[in-house]
Coordinates of C-alpha atoms in Angstrom, one line a residue:
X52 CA 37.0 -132.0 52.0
X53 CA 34.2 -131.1 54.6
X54 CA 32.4 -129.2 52.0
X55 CA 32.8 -131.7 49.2
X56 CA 31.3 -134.7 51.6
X57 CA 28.9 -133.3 53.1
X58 CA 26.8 -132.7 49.9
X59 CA 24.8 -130.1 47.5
X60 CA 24.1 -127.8 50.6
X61 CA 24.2 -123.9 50.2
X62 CA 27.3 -123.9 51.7
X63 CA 29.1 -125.7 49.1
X64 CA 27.2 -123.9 46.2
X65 CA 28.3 -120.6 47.8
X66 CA 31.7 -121.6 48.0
X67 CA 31.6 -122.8 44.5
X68 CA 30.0 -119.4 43.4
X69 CA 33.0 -117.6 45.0
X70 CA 35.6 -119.5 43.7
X71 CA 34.1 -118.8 40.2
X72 CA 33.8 -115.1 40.5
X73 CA 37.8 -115.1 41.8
X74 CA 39.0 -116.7 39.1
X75 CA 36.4 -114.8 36.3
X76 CA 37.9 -111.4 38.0
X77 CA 41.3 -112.2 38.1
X78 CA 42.2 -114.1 34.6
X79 CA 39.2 -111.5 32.6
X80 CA 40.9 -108.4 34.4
X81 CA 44.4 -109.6 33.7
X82 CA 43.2 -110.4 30.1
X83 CA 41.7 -107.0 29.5
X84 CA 44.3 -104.8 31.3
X85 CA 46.9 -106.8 28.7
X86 CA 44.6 -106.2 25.6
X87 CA 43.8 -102.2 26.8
X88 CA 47.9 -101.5 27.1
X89 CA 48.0 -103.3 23.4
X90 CA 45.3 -101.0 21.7
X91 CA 44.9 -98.0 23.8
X92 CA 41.8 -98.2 24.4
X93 CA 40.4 -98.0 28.2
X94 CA 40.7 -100.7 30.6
X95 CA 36.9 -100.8 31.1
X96 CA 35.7 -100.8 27.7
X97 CA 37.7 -103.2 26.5
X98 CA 36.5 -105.7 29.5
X99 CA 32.7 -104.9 28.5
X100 CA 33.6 -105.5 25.2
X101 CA 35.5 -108.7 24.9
X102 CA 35.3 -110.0 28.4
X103 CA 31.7 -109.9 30.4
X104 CA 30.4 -112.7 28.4
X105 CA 33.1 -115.2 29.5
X106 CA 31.7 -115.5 33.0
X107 CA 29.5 -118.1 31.8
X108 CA 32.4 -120.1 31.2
X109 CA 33.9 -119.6 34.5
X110 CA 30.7 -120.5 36.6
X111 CA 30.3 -123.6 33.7
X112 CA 34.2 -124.5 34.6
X113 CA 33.5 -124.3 38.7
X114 CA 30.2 -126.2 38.3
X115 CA 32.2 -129.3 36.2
X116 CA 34.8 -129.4 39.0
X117 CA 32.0 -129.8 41.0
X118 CA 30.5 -132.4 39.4
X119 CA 33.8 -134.6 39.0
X120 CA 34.5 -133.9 42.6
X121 CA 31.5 -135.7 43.6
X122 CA 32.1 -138.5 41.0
X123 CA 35.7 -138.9 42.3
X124 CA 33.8 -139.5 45.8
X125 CA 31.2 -141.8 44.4
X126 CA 32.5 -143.9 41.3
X127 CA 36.7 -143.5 42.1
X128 CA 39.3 -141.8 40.6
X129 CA 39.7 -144.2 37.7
X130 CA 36.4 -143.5 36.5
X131 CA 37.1 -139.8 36.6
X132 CA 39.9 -140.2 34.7
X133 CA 38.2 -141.9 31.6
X134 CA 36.5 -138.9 31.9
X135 CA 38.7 -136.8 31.6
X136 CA 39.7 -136.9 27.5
X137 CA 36.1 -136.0 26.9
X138 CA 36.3 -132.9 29.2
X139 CA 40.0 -132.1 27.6
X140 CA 38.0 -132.2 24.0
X141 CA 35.2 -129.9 25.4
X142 CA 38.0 -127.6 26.5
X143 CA 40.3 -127.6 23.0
X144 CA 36.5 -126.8 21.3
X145 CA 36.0 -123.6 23.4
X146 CA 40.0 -122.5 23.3
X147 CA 39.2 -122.9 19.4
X148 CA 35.7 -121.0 20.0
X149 CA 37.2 -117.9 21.5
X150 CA 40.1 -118.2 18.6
X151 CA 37.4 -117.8 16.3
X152 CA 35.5 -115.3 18.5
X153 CA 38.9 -112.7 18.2
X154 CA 39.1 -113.5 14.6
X155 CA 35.7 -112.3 13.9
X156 CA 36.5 -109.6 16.2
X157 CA 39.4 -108.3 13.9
X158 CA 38.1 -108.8 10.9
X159 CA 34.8 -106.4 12.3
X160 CA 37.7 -103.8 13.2
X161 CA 39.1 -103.9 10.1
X162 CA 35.5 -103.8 8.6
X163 CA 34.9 -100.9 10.2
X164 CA 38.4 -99.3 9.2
X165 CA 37.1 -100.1 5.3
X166 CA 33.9 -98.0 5.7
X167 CA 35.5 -95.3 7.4
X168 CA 38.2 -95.1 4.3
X169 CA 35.2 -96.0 1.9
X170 CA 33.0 -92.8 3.7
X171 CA 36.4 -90.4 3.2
X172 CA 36.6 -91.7 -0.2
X173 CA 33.1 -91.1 -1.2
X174 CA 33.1 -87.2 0.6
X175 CA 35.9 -86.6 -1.5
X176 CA 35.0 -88.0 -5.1
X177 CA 31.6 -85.6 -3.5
X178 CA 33.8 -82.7 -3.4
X179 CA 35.8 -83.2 -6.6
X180 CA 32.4 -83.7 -8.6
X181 CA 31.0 -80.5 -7.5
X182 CA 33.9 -78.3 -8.0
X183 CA 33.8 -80.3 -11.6
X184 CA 30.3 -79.2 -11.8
X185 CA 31.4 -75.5 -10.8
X186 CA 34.1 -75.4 -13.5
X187 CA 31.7 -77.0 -15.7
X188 CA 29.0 -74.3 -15.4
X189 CA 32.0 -71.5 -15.8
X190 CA 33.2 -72.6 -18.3
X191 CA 29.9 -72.6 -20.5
X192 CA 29.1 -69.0 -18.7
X193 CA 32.9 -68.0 -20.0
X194 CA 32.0 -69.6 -23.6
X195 CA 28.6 -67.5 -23.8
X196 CA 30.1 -64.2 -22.2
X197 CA 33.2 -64.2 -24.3
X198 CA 30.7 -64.1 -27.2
X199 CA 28.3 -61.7 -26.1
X200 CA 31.6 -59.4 -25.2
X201 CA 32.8 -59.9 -28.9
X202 CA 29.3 -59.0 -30.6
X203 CA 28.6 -56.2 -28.3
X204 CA 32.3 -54.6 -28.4
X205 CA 31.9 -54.6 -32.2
X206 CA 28.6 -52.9 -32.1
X207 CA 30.0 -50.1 -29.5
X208 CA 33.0 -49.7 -31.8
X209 CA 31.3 -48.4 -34.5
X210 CA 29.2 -46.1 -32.1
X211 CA 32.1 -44.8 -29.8
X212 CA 34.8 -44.4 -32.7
X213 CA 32.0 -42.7 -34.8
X214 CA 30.8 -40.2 -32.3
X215 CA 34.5 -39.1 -32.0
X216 CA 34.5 -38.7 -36.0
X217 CA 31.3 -36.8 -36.0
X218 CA 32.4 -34.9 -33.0
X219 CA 35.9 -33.3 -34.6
X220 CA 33.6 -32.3 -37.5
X221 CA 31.0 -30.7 -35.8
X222 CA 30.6 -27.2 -35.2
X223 CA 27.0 -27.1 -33.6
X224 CA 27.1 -26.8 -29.8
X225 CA 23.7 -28.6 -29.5
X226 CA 25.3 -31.1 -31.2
X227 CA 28.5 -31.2 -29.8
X228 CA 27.0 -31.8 -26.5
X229 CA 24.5 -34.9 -27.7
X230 CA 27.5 -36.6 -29.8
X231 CA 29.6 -36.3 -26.2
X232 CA 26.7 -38.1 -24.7
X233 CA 26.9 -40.8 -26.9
X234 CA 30.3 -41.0 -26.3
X235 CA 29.9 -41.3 -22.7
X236 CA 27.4 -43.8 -22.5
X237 CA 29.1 -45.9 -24.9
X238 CA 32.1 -46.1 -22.7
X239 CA 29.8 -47.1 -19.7
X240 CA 28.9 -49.9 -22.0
X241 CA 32.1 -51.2 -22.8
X242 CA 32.9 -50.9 -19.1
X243 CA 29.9 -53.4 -18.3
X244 CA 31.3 -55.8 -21.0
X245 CA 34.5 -55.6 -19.3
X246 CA 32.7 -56.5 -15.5
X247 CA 31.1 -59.3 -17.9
X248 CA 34.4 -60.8 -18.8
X249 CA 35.5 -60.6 -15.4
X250 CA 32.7 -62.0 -13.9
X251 CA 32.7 -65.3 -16.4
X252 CA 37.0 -65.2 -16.2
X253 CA 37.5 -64.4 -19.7
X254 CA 39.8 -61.4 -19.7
X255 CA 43.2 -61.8 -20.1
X256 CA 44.5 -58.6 -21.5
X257 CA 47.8 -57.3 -19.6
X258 CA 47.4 -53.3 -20.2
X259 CA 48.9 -52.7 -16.7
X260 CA 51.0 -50.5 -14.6
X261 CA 53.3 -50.6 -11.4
X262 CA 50.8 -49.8 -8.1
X263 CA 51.9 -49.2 -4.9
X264 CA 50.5 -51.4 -2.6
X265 CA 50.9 -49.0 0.4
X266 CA 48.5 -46.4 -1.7
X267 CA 46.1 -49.2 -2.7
X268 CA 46.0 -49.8 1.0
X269 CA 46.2 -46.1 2.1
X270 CA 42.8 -45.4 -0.9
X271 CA 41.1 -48.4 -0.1
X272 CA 40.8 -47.3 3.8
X273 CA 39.8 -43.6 2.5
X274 CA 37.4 -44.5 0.3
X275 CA 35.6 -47.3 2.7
X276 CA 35.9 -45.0 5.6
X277 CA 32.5 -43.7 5.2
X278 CA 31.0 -47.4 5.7
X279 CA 33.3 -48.6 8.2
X280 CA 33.2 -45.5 10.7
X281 CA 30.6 -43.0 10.2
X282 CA 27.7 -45.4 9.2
X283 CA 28.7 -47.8 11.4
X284 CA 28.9 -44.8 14.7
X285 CA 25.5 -43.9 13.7
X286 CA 24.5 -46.8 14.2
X287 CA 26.3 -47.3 17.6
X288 CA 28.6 -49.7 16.2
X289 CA 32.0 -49.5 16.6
X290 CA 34.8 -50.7 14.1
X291 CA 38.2 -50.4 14.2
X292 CA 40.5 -50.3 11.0
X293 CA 44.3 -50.9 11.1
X294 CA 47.0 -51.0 8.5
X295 CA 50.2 -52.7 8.2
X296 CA 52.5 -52.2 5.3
X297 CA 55.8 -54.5 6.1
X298 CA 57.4 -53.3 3.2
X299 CA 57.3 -51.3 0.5
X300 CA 56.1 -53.4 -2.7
X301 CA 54.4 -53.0 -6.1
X302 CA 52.6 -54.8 -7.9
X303 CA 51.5 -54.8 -11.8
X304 CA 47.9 -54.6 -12.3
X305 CA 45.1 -51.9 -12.8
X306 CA 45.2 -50.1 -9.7
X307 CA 41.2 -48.9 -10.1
X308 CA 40.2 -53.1 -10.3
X309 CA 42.0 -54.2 -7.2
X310 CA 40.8 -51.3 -5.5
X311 CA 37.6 -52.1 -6.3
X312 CA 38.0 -55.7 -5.2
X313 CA 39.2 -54.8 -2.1
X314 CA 36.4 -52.4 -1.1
X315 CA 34.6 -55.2 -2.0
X316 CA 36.2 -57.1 0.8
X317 CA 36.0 -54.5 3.2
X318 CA 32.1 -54.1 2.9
X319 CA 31.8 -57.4 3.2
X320 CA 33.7 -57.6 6.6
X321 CA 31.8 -54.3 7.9
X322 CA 28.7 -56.9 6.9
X323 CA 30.1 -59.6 8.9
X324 CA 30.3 -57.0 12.3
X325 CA 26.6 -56.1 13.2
X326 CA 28.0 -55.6 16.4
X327 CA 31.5 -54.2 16.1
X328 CA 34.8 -55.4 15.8
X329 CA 38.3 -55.0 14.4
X330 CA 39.1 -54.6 11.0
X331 CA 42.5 -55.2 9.4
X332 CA 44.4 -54.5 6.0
X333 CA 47.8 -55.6 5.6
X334 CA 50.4 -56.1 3.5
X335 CA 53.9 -58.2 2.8
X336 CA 56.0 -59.2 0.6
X337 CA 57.5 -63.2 0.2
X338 CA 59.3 -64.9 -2.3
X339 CA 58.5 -62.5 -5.0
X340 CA 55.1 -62.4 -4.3
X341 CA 53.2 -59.5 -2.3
X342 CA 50.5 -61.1 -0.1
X343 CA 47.3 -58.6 1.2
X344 CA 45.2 -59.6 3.4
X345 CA 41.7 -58.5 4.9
X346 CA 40.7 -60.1 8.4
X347 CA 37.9 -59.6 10.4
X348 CA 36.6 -60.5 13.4
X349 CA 32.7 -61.1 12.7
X350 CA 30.6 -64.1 12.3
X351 CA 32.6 -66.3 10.3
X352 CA 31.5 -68.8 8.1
X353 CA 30.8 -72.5 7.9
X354 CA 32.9 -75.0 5.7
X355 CA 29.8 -75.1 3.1
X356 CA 29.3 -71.3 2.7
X357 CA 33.1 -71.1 2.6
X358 CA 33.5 -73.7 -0.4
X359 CA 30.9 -71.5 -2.4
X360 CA 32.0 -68.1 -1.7
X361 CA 33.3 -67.3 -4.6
X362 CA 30.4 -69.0 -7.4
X363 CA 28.3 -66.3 -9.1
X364 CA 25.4 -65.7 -7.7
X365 CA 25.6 -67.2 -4.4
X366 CA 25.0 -64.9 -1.8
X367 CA 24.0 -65.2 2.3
X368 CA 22.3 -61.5 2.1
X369 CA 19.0 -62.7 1.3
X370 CA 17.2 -60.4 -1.4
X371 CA 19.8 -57.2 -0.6
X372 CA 22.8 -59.1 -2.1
X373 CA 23.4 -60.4 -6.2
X374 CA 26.3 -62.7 -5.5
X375 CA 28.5 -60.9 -7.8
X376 CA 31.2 -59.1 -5.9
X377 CA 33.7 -61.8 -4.8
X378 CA 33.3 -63.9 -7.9
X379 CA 33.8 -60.6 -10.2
X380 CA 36.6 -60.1 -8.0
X381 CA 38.2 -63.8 -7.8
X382 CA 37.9 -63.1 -11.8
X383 CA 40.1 -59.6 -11.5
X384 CA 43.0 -61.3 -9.2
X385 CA 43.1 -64.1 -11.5
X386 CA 43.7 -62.0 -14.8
X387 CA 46.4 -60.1 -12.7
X388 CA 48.1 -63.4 -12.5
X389 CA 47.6 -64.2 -8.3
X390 CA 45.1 -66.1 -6.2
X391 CA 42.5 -65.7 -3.3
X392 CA 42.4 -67.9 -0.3
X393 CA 39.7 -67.6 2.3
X394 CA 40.1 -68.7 5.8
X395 CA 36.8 -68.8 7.9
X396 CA 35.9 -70.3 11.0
X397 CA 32.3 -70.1 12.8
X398 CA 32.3 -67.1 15.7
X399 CA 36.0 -66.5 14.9
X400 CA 36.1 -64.0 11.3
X401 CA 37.1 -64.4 8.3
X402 CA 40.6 -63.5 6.6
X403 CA 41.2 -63.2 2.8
X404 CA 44.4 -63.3 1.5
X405 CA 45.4 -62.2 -2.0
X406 CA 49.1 -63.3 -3.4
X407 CA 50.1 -60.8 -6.4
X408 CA 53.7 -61.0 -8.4
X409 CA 55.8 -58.5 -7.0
X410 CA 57.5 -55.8 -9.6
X411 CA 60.5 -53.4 -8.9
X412 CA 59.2 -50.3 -9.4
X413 CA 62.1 -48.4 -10.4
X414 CA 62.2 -51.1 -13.2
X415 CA 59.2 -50.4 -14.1
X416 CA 59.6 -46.6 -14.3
X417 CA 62.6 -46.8 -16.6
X418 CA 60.5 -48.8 -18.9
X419 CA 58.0 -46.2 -18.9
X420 CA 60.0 -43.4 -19.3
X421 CA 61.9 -45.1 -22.4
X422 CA 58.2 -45.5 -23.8
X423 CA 57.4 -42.0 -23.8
X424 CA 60.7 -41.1 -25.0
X425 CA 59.8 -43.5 -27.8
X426 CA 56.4 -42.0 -28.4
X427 CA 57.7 -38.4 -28.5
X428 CA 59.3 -39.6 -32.0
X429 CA 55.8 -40.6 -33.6
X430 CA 54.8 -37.2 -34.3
X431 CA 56.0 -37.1 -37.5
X432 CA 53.5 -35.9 -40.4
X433 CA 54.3 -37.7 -43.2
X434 CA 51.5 -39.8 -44.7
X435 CA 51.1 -43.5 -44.6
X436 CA 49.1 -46.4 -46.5
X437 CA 47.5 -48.7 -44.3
X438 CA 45.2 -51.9 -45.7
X439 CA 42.2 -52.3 -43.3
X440 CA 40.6 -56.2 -42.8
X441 CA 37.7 -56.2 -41.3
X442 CA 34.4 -58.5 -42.6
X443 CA 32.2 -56.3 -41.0
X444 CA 31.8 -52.9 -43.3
X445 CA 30.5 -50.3 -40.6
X446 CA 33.7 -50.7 -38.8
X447 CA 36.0 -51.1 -41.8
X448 CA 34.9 -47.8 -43.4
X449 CA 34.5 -46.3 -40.1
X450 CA 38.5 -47.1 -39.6
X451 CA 39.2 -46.1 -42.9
X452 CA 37.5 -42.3 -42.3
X453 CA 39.6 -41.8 -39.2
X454 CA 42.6 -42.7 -40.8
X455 CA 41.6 -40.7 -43.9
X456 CA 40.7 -38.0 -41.5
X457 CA 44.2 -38.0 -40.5
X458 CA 46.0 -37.2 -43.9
X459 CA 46.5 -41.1 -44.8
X460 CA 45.5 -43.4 -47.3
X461 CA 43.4 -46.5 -46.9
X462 CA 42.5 -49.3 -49.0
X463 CA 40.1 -52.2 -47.5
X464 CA 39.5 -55.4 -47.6
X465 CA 36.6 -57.6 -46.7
X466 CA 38.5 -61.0 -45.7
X467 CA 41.8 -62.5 -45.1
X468 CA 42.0 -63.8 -48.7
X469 CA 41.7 -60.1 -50.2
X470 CA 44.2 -58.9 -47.8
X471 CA 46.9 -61.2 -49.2
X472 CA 45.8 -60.8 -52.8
X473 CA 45.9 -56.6 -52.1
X474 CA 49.1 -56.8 -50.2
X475 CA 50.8 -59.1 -53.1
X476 CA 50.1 -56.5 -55.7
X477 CA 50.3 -53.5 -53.7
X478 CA 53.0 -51.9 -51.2
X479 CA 51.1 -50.5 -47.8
X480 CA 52.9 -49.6 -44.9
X481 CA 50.9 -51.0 -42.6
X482 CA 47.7 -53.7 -42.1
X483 CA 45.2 -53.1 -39.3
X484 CA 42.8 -56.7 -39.4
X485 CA 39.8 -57.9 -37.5
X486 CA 40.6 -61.4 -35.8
X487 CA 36.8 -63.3 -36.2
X488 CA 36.7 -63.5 -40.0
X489 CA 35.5 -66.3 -42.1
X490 CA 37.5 -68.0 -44.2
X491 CA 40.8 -67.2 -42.7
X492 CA 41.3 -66.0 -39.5
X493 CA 43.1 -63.1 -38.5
X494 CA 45.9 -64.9 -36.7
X495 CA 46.0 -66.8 -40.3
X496 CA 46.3 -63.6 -42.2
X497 CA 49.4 -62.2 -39.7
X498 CA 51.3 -65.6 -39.9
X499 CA 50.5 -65.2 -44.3
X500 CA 51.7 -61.6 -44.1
X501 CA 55.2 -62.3 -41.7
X502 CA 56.1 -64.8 -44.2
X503 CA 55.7 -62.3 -47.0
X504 CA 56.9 -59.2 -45.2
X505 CA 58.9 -59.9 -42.1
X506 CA 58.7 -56.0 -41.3
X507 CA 55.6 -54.6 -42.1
X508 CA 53.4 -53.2 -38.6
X509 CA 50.5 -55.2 -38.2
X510 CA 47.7 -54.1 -35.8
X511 CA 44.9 -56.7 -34.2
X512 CA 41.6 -55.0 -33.6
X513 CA 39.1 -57.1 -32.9
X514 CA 36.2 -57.6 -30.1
X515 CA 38.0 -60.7 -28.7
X516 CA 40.9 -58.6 -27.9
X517 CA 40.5 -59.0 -23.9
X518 CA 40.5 -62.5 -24.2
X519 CA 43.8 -62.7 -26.5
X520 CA 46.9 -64.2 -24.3
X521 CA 49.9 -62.2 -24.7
X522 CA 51.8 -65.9 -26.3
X523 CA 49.4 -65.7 -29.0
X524 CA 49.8 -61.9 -29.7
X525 CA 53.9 -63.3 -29.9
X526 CA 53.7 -66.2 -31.7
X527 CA 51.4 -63.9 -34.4
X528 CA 54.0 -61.6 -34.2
X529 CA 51.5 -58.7 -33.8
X530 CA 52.9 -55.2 -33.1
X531 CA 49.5 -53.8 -31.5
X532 CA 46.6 -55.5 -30.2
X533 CA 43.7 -53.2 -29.4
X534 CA 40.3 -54.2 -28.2
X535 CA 36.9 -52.7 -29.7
X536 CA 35.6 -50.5 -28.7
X537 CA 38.5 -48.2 -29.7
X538 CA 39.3 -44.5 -29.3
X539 CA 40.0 -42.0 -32.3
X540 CA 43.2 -41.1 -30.1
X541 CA 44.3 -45.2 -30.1
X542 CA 44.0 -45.3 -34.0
X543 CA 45.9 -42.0 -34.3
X544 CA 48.7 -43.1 -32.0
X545 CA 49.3 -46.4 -33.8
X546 CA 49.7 -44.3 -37.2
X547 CA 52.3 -42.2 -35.9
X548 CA 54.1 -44.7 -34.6
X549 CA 53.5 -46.4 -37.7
X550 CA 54.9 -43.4 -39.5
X551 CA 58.1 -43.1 -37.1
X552 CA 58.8 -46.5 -38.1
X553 CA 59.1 -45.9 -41.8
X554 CA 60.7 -42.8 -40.8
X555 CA 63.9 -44.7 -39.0
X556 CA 63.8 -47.4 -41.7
X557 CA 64.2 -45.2 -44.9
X558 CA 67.5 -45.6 -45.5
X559 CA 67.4 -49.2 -45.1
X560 CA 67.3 -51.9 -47.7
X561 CA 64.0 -52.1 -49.6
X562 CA 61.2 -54.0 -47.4
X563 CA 61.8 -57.7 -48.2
X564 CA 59.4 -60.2 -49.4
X565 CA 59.0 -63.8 -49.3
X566 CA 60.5 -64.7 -46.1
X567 CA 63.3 -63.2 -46.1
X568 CA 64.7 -61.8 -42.5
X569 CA 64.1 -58.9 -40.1
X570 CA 67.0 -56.6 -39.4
X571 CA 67.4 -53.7 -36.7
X572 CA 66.9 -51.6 -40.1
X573 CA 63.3 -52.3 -40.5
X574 CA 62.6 -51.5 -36.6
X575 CA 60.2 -54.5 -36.1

């Protein structure tokens, strides 16, 4: 009461200055302690943020009850209280101000949330369209390999299988020993058609065999053993390389291609060690699957080299590396029906982990050994006729001289339309056809021949042959499928198995025609 007579002295605006700082502290602390335990965030930051401006209000409240303090001293208490609805209006306008002020406050949070989803969102449609892009460009690469392979596998078909001809019939040393180097080099050339396929993932022949993993691993460590350990100790760096096998699996697959891709792997992990490390190969098997993994403990690598390991071309070697290896080799594990998954982390190493079908190997062995059983019964000498297709007449007469060569007797035909007409008037014992033929196709010509002649052997050769799924070699119901180039020795093991055939079946029922059904007899 002293204070509030005795006028505006520094007294009474101290007093009035303290009052408003206790209550500001008290009610915002209160306030921002309840709001911090609601959202987690910290005590402080939410005061700073929502709080430190409503001092102003505080200092504006003290300095009104102030002013009506005096005016209750100098007008009365009735005047003051006429006063009061107006001041009860300017209070309901700032509770609805700071109602509005946490309004807009939520719906910034909830702004905010939106652009955070709307920034994931976009990253991700980023990353979808560039691995669309990726399978994009592979897929034209797979297009324009797959018919370079065909072209070039027709062209090294007539050169390989020749040479072999010319070879049995020539007596000449001299020339013995150039025909052998023709041979030679154009097996190196189908090999690089075959890296060609793999590199654009257009292979999908299945000529494969049961491999022990515990030998892959066992080779792989051999044969990389020069890299790992004595280049690297003359270089004073030292790596160590260790092997665990958990089980005993196999696996069906060319044994020389995954050995290949895991060299590959290793290289790249001695690469990754300027300085040393460990190195580790390993093996188990889960859920039918046989998992093999190659970890080391180098540099690492960053998300963005990790999501592009595996495109052609794309390589952190500078000018020493192509770019090739691990997409070649992503192609391989792929055609052997698995999958590669990298894990990589900055200063850390890298792991990659390759998940192959498991195969019994016993199995496996039976089936072999039942097969060669079966073979040793096609080396029978009777004669057989075979009708040749091919539109391409080097490799049709070529094929008809080799099986002429071998006591047997062709006849030819330049498209699948001939074929039929031939096979309608004639009787042949067997039809080896081209696939790429204009006019009718050679999977046209096999379904037009099964409907005549449900028994008769029908062989595919054709330059498209690695890229022929085994369901379509089925639903054809092909006997053979061999891929140019071809051997002399392939063409004269399908004839004799040919032969054995008509051997077992000729006591049965004459061949028939028009539909009509398979039996054991025919030995389809």
């Amino acid at each position: 009461m002293a204070l509030r007579r005795g006028g505006y002295s520094s007294r009474y605006l101290g007093a009035m200055i303290v009052l408003a700082f206790v209550h500001y502290a008290v009610n915002s602390g209160l306030a921002a302690v309840g709001e911090a335990l609601r959202t987690g965030d910290a005590v402080w930051q939410t005061w700073r943020k929502s709080y430190l401006w409503t001092s102003l209000t505080f200092f504006a409240g003290v300095s009104a009850a102030s002013v009506i303090a005096r005016a209750v001293d100098a007008v009365g208490v009735y005047a003051v209280l006429g006063v009061l609805p107006v001041v009860a209006v300017i209070y309901l306008t700032y509770l609805t101000y700071l109602r509005n002020i946490e309004s807009s406050q939520e719906r910034a949070d909830e702004a905010q949330r939106h652009v955070e989803e709307l920034s994931r969102y976009i990253a991700e449609q980023e990353r979808i369209r560039e691995q669309f892009s990726q399978v994009e460009k592979m897929s034209a690469l797979g297009v324009l390999a797959s018919g370079v392979a065909h072209n070039i596998n027709n062209t090294l078909a007539a050169i390989l299988a020749r040479a072999e001809l010319m070879l049995t019939q020539s007596s000449d040393p001299k020339t013995s020993r150039g025909l052998e180097i023709i041979l030679t080099s154009a097996q190196d050339g189908a090999k690089t058609v075959r890296h060609i396929q793999d590199f654009a993932r257009q292979r999908r022949d299945r000529d494969f065999q049961p491999v022990s993993v515990e030998r892959l691993l066992l080779d792989v460590s051999e044969i990389t053993r020069p890299r790992w350990k004595d280049a690297a100790e003359a270089a004073d760096v030292h790596i160590n390389l260790s092997l665990r096998n958990d089980s005993r699996p196999f696996v069906r697959g060319d044994a020389a291609e995954l050995r290949d891709v895991l060299v590959n792997m290793v290289f790249n992990a001695v690469d990754a060690m300027p300085r040393g490390g460990d190195l580790r190969l390993a093996a188990e098997e889960l859920g039918g699957s046989v998992f093999i993994s190659v970890s080391d403990t180098g540099a690492g690598m960053t998300p963005e080299v990790r999501a592009k390991v595996f495109d052609p071309f794309f390589t952190t070697k500078g000018v020493g590396g192509m770019g090739l290896g691990l997409a070649v080799s992503y192609g391989v594990v792929r055609r052997h029906g698995g999958s590669i998954e990298v894990e990589s982390e900055v200063g850390r190493g890298t792991t990659f982990r390759i998940r192959l079908p498991a195969v019994a190997a016993v199995a496996d062995e039976g089936v072999r050994a039942r097969a060669e059983a079966g073979g040793e019964k096609t080396r029978g000498k009777r004669m057989a006729k075979i009708l040749v297709v091919d539109d391409e007449a080097p490799v049709r007469q070529l094929l008809c001289e080799i099986l002429e060569e071998s006591g047997h007797e062709t006849a030819q035909a330049a498209s699948g339309r001939e074929a039929l007409e031939r096979f309608d008037a004639e009787r042949f014992d067997a039809v080896f056809t081209d696939i790429g033929m204009p006019g009718m196709s050679g999977w046209e010509l096999a379904r037009g021949l099964r409907e005549r002649d449900a028994c008769v052997p029908l062989a595919v050769i054709t330059g498209w042959g690695e890229t022929v799924s085994s369901s379509q070699k089925e639903a054809a119901r092909v006997d053979w499928l061999l891929s140019k180039p071809f051997s002399m020795a392939q063409i004269v093991e399908i004839v004799r198995e040919v032969v054995a055939r008509r051997k077992t079946a000729a006591d049965a029922p004459e061949p028939r025609r028009e539909g009509e059904t398979c039996d054991a007899a025919c030995a389809c």
